[in-house]
Structures are given as C-alpha cells and as structure tokens.
XYZ file of C-alpha atoms in Angstrom:
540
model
C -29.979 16.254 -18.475
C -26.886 18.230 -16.394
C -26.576 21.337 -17.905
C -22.977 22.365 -19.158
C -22.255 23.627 -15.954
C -22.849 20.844 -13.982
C -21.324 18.204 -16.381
C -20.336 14.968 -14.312
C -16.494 14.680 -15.488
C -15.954 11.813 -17.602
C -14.451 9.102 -15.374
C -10.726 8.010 -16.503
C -9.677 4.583 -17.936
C -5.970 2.819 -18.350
C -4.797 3.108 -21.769
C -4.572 -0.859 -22.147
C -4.720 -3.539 -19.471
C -0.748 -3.913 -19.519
C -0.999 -0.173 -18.083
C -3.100 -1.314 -15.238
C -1.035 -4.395 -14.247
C 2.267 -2.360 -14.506
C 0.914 0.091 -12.379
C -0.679 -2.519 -9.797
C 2.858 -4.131 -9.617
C 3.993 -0.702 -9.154
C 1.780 -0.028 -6.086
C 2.107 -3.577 -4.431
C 6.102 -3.269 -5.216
C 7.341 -0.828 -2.243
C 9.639 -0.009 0.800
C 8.341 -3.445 1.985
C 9.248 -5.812 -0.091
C 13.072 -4.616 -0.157
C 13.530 -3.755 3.401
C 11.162 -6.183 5.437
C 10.443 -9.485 3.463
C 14.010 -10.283 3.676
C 14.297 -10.666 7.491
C 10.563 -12.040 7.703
C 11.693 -15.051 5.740
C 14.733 -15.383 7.252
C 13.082 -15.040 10.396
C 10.205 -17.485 9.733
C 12.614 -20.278 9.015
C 14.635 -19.358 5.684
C 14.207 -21.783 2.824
C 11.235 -23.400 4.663
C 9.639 -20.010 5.177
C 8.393 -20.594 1.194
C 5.770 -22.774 2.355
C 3.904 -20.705 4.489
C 4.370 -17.472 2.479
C 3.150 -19.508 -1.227
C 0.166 -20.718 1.108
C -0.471 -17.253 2.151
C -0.361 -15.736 -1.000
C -2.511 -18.384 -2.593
C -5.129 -18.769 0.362
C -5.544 -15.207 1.477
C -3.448 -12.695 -0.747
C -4.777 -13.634 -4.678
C -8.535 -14.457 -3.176
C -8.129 -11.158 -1.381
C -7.024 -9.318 -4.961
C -9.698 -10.345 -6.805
C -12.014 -9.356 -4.227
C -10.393 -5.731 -4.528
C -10.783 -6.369 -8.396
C -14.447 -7.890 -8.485
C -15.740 -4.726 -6.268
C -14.028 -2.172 -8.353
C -14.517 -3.219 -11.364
C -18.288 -4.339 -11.153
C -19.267 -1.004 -9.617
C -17.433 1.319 -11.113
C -16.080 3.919 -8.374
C -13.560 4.756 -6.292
C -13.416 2.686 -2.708
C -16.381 5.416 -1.264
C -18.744 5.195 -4.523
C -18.043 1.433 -5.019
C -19.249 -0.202 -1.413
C -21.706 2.584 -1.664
C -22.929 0.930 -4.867
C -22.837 -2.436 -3.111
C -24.603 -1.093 -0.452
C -25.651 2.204 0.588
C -24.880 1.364 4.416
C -21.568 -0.169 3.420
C -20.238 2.950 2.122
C -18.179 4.241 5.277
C -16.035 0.956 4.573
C -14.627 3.041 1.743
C -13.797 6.341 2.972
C -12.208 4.415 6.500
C -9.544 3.097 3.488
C -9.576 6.288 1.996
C -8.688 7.894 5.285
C -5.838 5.070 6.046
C -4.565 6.457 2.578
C -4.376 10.196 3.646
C -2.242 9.227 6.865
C 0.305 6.445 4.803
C 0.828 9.381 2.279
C 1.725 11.649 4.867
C 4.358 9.802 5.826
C 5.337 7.894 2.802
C 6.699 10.450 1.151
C 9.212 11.747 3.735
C 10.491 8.239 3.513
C 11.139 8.371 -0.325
C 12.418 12.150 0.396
C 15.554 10.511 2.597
C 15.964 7.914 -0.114
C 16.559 10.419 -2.229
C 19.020 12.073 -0.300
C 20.630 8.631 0.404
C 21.563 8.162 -3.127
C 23.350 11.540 -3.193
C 25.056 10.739 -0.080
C 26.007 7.386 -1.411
C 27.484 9.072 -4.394
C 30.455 11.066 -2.108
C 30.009 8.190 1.260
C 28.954 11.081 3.036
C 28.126 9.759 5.999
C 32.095 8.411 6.740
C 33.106 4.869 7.395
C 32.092 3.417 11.017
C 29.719 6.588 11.354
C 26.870 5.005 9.535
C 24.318 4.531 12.597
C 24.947 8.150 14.478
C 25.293 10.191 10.583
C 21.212 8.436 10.164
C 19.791 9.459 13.435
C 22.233 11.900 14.518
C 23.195 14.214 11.486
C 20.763 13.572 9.021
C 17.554 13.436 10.855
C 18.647 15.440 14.233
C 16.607 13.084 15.969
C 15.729 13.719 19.671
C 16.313 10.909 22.351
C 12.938 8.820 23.407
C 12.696 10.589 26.543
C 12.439 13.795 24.936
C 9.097 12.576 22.499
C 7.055 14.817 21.332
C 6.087 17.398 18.875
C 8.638 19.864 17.805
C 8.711 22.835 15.251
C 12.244 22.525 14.893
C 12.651 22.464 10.874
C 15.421 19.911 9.107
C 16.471 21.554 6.005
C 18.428 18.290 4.655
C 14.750 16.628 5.302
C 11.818 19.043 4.537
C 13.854 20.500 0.902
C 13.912 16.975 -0.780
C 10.323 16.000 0.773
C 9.248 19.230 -0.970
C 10.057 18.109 -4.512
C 9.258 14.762 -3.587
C 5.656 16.356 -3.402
C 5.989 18.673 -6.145
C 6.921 15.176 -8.595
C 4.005 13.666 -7.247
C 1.585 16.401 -7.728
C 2.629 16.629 -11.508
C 1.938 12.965 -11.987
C -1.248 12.920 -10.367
C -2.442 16.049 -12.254
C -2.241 14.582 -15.440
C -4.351 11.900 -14.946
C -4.854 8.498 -14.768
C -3.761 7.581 -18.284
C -1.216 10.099 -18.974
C 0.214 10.896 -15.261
C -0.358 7.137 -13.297
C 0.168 5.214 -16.420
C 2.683 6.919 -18.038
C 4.740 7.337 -14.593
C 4.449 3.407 -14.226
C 5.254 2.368 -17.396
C 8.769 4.467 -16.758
C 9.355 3.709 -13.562
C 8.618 -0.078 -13.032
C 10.952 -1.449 -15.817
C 13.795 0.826 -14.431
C 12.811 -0.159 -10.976
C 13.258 -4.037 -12.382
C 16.776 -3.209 -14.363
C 18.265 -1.053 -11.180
C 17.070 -3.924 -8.637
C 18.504 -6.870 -10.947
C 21.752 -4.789 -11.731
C 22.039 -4.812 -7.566
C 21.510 -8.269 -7.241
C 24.253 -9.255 -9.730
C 26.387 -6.901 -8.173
C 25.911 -8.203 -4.556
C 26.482 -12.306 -5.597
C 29.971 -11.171 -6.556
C 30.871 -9.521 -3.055
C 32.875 -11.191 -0.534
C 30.823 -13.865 1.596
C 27.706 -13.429 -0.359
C 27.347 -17.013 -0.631
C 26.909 -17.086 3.076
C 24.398 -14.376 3.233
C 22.352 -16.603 0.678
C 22.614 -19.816 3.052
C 21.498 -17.992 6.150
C 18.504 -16.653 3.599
C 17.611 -19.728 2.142
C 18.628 -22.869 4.439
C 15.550 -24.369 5.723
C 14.662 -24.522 9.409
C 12.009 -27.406 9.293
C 11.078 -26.649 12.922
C 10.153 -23.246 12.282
C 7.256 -25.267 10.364
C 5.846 -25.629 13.791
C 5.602 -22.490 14.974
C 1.767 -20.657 14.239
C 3.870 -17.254 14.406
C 6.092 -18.000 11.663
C 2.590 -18.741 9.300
C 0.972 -15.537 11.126
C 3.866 -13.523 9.843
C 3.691 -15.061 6.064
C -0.537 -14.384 6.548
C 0.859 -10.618 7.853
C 3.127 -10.072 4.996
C 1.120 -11.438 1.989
C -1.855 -9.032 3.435
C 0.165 -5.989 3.669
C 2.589 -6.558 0.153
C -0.051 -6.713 -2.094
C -2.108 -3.482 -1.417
C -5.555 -5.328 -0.476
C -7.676 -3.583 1.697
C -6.536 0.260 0.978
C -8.570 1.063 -1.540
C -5.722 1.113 -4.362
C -6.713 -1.781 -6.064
C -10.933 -1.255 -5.593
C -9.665 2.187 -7.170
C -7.076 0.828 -9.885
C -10.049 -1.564 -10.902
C -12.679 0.450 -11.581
C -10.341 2.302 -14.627
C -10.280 -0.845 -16.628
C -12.125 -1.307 -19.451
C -15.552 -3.604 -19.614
C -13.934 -6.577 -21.240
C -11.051 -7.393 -18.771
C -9.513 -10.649 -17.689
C -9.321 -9.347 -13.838
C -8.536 -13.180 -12.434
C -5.461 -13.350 -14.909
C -3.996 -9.638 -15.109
C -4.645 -10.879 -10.727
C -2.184 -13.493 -11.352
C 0.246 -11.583 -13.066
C 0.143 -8.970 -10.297
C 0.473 -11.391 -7.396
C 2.855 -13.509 -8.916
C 5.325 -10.439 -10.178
C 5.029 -9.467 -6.517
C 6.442 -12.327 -5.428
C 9.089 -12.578 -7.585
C 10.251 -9.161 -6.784
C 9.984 -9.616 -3.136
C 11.759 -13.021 -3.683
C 15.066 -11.656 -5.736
C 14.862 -8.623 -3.287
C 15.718 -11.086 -0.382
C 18.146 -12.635 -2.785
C 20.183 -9.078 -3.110
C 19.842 -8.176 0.608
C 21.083 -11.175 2.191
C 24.158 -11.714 -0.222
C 25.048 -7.761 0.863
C 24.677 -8.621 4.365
C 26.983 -11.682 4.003
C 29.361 -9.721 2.896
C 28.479 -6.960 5.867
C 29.085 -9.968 7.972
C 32.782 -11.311 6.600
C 33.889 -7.517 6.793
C 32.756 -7.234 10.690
C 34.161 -10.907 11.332
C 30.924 -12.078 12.489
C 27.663 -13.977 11.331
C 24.621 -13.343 9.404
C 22.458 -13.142 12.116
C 25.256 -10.292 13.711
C 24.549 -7.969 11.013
C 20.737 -8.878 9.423
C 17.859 -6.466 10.218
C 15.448 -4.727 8.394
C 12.820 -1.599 7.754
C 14.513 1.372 8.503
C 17.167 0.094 9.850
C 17.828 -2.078 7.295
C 18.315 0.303 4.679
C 19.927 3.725 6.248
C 21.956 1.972 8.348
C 23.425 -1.584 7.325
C 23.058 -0.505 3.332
C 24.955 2.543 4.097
C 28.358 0.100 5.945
C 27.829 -2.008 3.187
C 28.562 1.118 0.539
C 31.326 1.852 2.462
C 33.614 -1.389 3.028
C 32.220 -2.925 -0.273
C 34.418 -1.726 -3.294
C 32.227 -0.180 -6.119
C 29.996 0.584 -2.777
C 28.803 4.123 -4.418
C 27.578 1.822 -7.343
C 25.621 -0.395 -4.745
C 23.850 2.511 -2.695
C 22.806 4.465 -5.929
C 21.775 1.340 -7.021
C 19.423 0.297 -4.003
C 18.533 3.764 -2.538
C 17.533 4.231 -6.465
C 15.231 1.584 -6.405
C 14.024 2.643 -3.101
C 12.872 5.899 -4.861
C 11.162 4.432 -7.543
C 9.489 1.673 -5.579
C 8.005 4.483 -3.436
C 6.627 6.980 -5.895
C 4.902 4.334 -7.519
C 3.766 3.098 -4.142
C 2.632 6.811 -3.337
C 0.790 7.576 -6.596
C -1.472 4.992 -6.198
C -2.243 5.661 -2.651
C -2.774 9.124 -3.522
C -4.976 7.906 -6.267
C -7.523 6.155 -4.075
C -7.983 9.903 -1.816
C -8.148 12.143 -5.043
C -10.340 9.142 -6.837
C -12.647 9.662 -3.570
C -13.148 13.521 -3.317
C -13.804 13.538 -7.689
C -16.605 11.022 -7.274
C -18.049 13.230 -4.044
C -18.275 16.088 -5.282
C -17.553 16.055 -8.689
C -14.652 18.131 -9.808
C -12.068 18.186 -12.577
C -8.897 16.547 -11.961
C -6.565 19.161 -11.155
C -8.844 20.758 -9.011
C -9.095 17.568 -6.633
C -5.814 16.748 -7.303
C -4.599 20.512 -5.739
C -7.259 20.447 -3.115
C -6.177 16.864 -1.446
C -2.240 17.191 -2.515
C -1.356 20.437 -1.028
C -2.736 20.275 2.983
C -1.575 16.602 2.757
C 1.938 17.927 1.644
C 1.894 20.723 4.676
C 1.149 18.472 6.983
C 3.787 16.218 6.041
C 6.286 18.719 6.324
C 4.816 19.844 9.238
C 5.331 16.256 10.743
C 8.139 14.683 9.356
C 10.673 17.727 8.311
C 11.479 17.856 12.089
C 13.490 16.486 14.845
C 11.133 14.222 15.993
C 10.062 12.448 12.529
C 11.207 9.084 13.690
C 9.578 8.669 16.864
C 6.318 10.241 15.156
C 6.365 8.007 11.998
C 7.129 4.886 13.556
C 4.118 5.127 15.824
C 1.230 6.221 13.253
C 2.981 3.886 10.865
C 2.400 0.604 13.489
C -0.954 1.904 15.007
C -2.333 2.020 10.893
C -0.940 -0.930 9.580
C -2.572 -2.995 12.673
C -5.747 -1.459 13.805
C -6.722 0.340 10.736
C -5.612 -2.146 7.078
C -6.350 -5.350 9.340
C -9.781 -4.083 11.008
C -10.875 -2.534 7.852
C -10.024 -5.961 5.628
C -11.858 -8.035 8.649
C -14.887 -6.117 8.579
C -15.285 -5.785 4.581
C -15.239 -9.427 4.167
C -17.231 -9.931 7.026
C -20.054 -7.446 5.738
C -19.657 -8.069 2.250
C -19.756 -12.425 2.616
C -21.750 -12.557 5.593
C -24.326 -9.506 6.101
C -24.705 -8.686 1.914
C -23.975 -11.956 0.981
C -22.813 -10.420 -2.094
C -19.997 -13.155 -2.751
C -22.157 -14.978 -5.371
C -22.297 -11.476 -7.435
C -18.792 -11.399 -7.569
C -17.977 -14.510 -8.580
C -20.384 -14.093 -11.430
C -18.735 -11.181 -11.923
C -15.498 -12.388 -12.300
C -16.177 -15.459 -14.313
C -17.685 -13.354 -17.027
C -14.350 -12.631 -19.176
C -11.804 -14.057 -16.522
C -9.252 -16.686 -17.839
C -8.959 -18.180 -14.346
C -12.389 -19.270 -13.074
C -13.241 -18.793 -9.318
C -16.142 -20.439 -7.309
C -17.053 -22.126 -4.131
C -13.207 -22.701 -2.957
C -12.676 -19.202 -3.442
C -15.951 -18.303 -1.806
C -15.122 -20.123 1.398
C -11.142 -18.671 1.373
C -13.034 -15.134 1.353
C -15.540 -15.556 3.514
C -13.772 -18.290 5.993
C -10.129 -18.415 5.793
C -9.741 -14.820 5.970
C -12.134 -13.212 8.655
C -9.828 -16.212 10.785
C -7.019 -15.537 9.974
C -7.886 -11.491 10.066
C -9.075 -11.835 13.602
C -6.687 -13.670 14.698
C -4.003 -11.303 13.441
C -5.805 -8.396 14.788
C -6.275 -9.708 18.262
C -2.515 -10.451 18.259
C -1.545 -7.329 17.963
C -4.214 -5.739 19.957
C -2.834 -7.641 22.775
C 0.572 -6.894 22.266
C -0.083 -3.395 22.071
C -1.861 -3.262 25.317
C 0.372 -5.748 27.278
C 2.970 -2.386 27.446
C 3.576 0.826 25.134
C 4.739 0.375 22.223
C 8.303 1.068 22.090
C 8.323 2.751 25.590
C 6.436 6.066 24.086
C 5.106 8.003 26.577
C 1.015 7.522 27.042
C -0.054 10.741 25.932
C 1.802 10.328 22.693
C 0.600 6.850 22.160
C -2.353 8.080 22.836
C -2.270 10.920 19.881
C -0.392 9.180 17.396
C -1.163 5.707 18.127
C -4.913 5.037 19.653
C -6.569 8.330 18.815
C -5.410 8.009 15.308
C -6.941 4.657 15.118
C -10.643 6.270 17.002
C -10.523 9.196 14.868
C -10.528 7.230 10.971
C -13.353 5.524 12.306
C -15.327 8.722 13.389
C -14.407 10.941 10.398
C -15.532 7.912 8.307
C -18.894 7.816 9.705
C -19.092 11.359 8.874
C -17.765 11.742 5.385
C -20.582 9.290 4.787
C -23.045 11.232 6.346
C -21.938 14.472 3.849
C -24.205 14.598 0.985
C -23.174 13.665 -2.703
C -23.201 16.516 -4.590
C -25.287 16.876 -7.994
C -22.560 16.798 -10.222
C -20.809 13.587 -8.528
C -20.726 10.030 -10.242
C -23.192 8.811 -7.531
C -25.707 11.105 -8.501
C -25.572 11.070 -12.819
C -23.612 8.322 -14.248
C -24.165 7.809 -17.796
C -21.369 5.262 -17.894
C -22.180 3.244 -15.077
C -25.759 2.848 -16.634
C -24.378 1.795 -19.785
C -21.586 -0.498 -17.893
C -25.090 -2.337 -16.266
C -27.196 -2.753 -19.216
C -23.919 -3.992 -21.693
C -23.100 -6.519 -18.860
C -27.383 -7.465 -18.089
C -26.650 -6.665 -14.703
C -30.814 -6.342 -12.691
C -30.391 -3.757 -9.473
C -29.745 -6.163 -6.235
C -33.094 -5.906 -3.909
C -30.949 -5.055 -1.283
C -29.391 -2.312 -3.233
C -32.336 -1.042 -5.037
C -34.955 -0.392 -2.165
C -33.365 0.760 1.643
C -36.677 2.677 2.374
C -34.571 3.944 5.610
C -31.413 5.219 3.376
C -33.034 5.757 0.317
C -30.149 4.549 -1.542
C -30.519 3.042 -5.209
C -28.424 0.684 -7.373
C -26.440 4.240 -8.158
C -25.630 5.118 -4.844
C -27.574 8.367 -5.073
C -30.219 9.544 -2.579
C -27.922 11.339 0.420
C-alpha cells in the first residue's frame, strides 16, 4: 500500500458527459474553422466542395474520433500512459503528441493575445481606414522584412503585455482542474462563442453585397469534383479540425466516466464541428461580399484566409461596413474564445502527461509545464520577428509532425498490435452507434492511404524549394530540426523511468475500471520479457 506520502493523486473526471462534449467541441472549434475552412471550400469548388468534405468527415474524421475515444477511454491515461497501456513499446507514440502540444501552445497563445488586442482596436478603428495591411505587419507587430529573418530580442510591448494575461487566464483555468477549471471554462465559453458567432452572421447577411459573397461560397463548381487535390484538401481539413491525433481527445477521453456512450457523444462532437465550421463560412463570405462591392471588385479580389484573413480583410471590413466596431468585436471576440478553449485542451494533454509520469498534484504540474512554456512564448513571439517564426514551426508541425504521428498510430495500432478488434469491443459495450468491420477497414485502410499520401505531398512540396523563401538555416531550425528533434526527445521521455507515485505504477482505479468492465490482460501487453511492461504500464 503507498504510504501517505506517496499517494498516487486521484485521477480527475468530467462532471457529466455534456461537460466532456462541450469541451471537445470547444477544442475541435478554433482559429481554423473561422479563418481557413472558408477559403478551403471555396477553393475546393464551393457548393460542390460539401461532397468531399461530408465524405471526409465520415470516412476518416468520425472513424478517426472514436479511435482517439476507444484508446482513451479503455486505458485510462493521458496520450503517454494510454499507448503505454496498449503497449509498452508503443508508448513514445504518446509523448511525440504530447510534444506537438508543447510547440502549438507556444504559439497559440500569441495568436489569441493579438485577437485580443484586435477587439480593442476594433472598438476605436485604430488601425485607420485604407491602413489596414501596413497597421498589422507594420505597427502592430513591427515585423522585419523576409530578408532580414531571424531571431531577434527586440521586445513588442503591444504583443508580449496581452500574451502575458493571455497566459496568466490560462494558467488559472488549468489549475483548477479538470472539472472545475476545463469544464467550467467550456461550459462559459462555448455557448457565448455560439451566440457571438451567430449574432455575426446575422449581422453580415444584412451588409451590402452579402448575397454575392454567399454565391461565390456556395455555387457549385462540378469540375472541381475531378480534381484529387480538392478531396486531399477536404481529407487535410477534416484531419486537422477535429483534434485527432494530438492527444486532446485520447486525453479528454480517459476523464469520462465507465458507462459512456463514446460513439454518440462522437457524433455530437463531429457533427457540431461541422456545423460551426459550416455557418462560419456562411459569415465570412457574406463580409467579404460586401469587402468586394465597397472595393468595386469580385469575390475572388478580396477572399483569403488564416492570418490574413482575419487581421487584415476583417479589419477593412470594420472600417467601410457601418456598425463595423459591432462586427470586429463581434468576430475578433469569437476568435478569443475559440482559442482559449482550443489552448486549454492542448495544454491539458502536456500537464495530463507530466501528472501521470511522475505523479504530482495538479497545480504543481500545472506551474511546472505552464510557466517555461509561457517564457518561451514570449521569448518567441513578443518580438519583431513573430510572423516569420510562427508561420514556419506552425507549417513544419501541422505536416510532418500531426500527419506522421496519425500515420504511424494507426499503422502500429491496426497492423503491428492488431488491437482494432479490442476497440471495437470496446466501443460497442455502452455505445448507441455500433462500429465493426467497415469501421475497422476505414481505420486501418482508408486512413494510413490517405495519411501517406497527404504526407508525401507535402514532403515533396517542401523539398521541391523553401518554404516561403526562408533562408536554409532558419528552415532548418524552425522547420526540419523541429520536426527531428519531437521525434528524438520522444524516444527519450520514454526511456525516463515512471516514478513510484505515477498512475503507471499504482492505479487503484484502473484495476477496478478492468475488473467492472471483465477486461483479461492482452498477451501482448501482459508478458514483453525484453520491456518488462505489464497490462499497467509499469516496469521502466
């Protein structure tokens, strides 16, 4: 029995399983479903761009979710303690996610720090008519030219005092806990986030020309049908909006309680997604029709998106459109809220991580992952070169570090475990939506395919020329040796041992989860006489 002093801390739980799908929506609803779905669909053929994206999200992005769900929830840990659970050799899977977390947050947060400021500046139209583009790059963010990249130490107040209490807010919420810090902060933000974003929407169908934004959005090009890029992009999207493969969801999971419908609060999540992503594109595209009537030009003149997209066009659309204040406190509102919720759960899967490692209490872990990663942000992103810095870790992550960490989970997990079985049995045990062989083979088939084939496309692209015309060396930094370096350090954390007091080692709960659900230790799990791992994950 642990003695009082080495006590393994109770693990956390939702309060109820509306929590955990409010907070699920909360961390698949962010920047990218405002800013970039919008132009992917219009893009990928408009109107017609619905077929590929609904076969994405039902071929690759729900099969994907309940794969996050089935692994979390049937063992119990955060992403580190629940592959090492499945499998004592699959265990740096987990802490490569849980590294991919520690570099999004880094720069996630400076992002939500200049939303912020946007909707103070939208308040007064700070920025000046016509000045929109140079007041973003030029004023706000000091930004040097691309021939001067690099790293500098020069410090922008207007940037590194709101990214300070962005991570103060955060800190707070992630302090208190999963139920009354995560859930709580959800269950706040999310319906605001849906009555700001709706309020928006009915506000932009009443502007000037919005009527031709929404034909350019949703007036099918048939012919677009054709094109294996357009369904590569909806694939890309699908993957990336609902927060598979980063350990959030493997992490959200593992908090519910024993008796869980995880195929239908899946739906829900998926679905809501959607929805969001879906009226999002709806708002955006009747503000840029009226962007485009102001200018005297078309749609296509004016529509862009990511950064651009949002400190940029949003900003001329606040200040020709009448009631614009209204409009950019409005969206640059919802682009807060949509990224602390975002960030919390990312945040979640690191602090999740280290409290299963090693054991500690919850403020403790939360202080001890929280404050470096907040230095380092400012030490990044609260200078003149931000921009050139975040938009080259943010590509090199998204491509060679969510996509090659998805391809190789389901390739390990369906093909060298050949755990897929256990986890449909696993699902099916409470589950209102049943899953079997068809999901089995869109797991283990479908999406190592299209994976690969997603990976190798932008592998190639990547090497073809530099990305963006970056120097080498910075690529090299930022970009490559970002990409090298969460592989190494995952190996590593790995090889660190669990300490006594860590869920892995004592886990009164877990034991109890296994004998309430009849679960008998896998072979493969229970006897590794060369890693000495058992159906806990103990033995380091």
């Amino acid at each position: 029995m642990p003695t009082a002093t080495t006590q393994t801390p109770r693990r956390e739980a939702f309060g109820s399983r509306n929590v955990f799908i409010l907070s699920a929506i909360g961390s698949a609803v962010g920047l990218g479903n405002i800013w970039r779905f919008p132009y992917v669909a219009y893009e990928g053929g408009g109107g017609a761009f619905l077929i590929p994206y609904l076969c994405a999200l039902l071929t690759a992005g729900i099969p994907l979710l309940f794969f996050d769900y089935a692994i979390g929830h049937r063992f119990r840990g955060s992403a580190p303690l629940a592959f090492r659970r499945l499998h004592r050799a699959a265990e740096p899977l987990g802490w490569w996610q849980v590294l991919i977390c520690v570099v999004i947050a880094v720069y996630y947060a400076v992002i939500i720090a200049w939303a912020a400021m946007y909707t103070w500046f939208s308040a007064q139209l700070t920025w000046g008519p016509g000045n929109e583009d140079a007041f973003f790059a030029g004023d706000f963010l000091r930004s040097e030219s691309v021939a001067d990249v690099g790293v500098s130490t020069q410090f922008v107040p207007q940037v590194g005092l709101p990214l300070v209490v962005v991570w103060l807010v955060v800190i707070v919420i992630m302090a208190l806990g999963v139920k009354r810090g995560i859930g709580r902060a959800n269950m706040i933000l999310m319906p605001l986030l849906t009555v700001m974003f709706a309020i928006l929407v009915v506000q932009s169908l009443f502007l000037p020309g919005a009527m031709d934004g929404l034909d350019a959005f949703f007036a099918p090009n048939w012919e677009a049908l054709a094109d294996p890029g357009v369904w590569a992009s909806a694939y890309g999207h699908i993957f990336f909006s609902l927060s598979v493969a980063f350990g959030i969801m493997v992490t959200y999971s593992s908090y519910l309680k024993r008796k869980t419908d995880l195929t239908g609060s899946g739906l829900v999540v998926a679905f809501a997604n959607s929805g969001f992503e879906i009226l999002a594109g709806i708002g955006v595209f009747a503000a840029l029709g009226f962007m485009a009537q102001a200018q005297g030009t078309d749609v296509a003149g004016v529509a862009t998106s990511g950064i651009g997209l949002a400190f940029v066009a949003f900003p001329t659309i606040v200040s020709q459109a009448t009631g614009g204040s209204i409009i950019g406190v409005l969206f640059f509102g919802a682009l807060v809220f949509a990224g602390v919720t975002s960030l919390i759960s990312i945040l979640e899967v690191i602090v999740a991580a280290l409290q299963d490692k090693l054991g500690w209490a919850r403020v403790r872990t939360t202080l001890t992952v929280a404050i470096p990663l907040a230095l380092v942000s400012m030490a990044l992103f609260s200078t003149t070169t931000a921009l050139t810095v975040l938009d080259t870790v943010d590509a090199f992550v998204n491509s060679f570090g969510i996509m090659a960490v998805a391809l190789i989970a389901v390739i390990v997990v369906a093909w060298l475990l050949h755990k897929l079985p256990a986890l449909v049995e696993h699902l099916n045990r409470r589950s209102s939506f049943r899953v079997g062989t068809v999901w089995k083979l869109l797991v283990g088939v479908l999406a190592p395919i299209v994976l690969g084939y997603l990976f190798i496309s932008e592998l190639i692209a990547k090497i073809s020329e530099p990305y963006s015309g970056y120097p080498v060396w910075f690529l090299a930094v930022f970009g490559w040796g970002m990409v090298v370096a969460l592989v190494v350090l995952a190996l590593l954390l790995s090889a660190v041992p669990w300490s006594r007091r860590s869920h892995a080692k004592d886990d009164p709960e877990y034991d109890r989860f296994l004998a309430q659900e009849e679960y008998a230790p896998d072979a493969e799990t229970s006897a590794i006489p060369t890693l000495g791992a058992t159906t806990k994950g103990a033995g380091a």
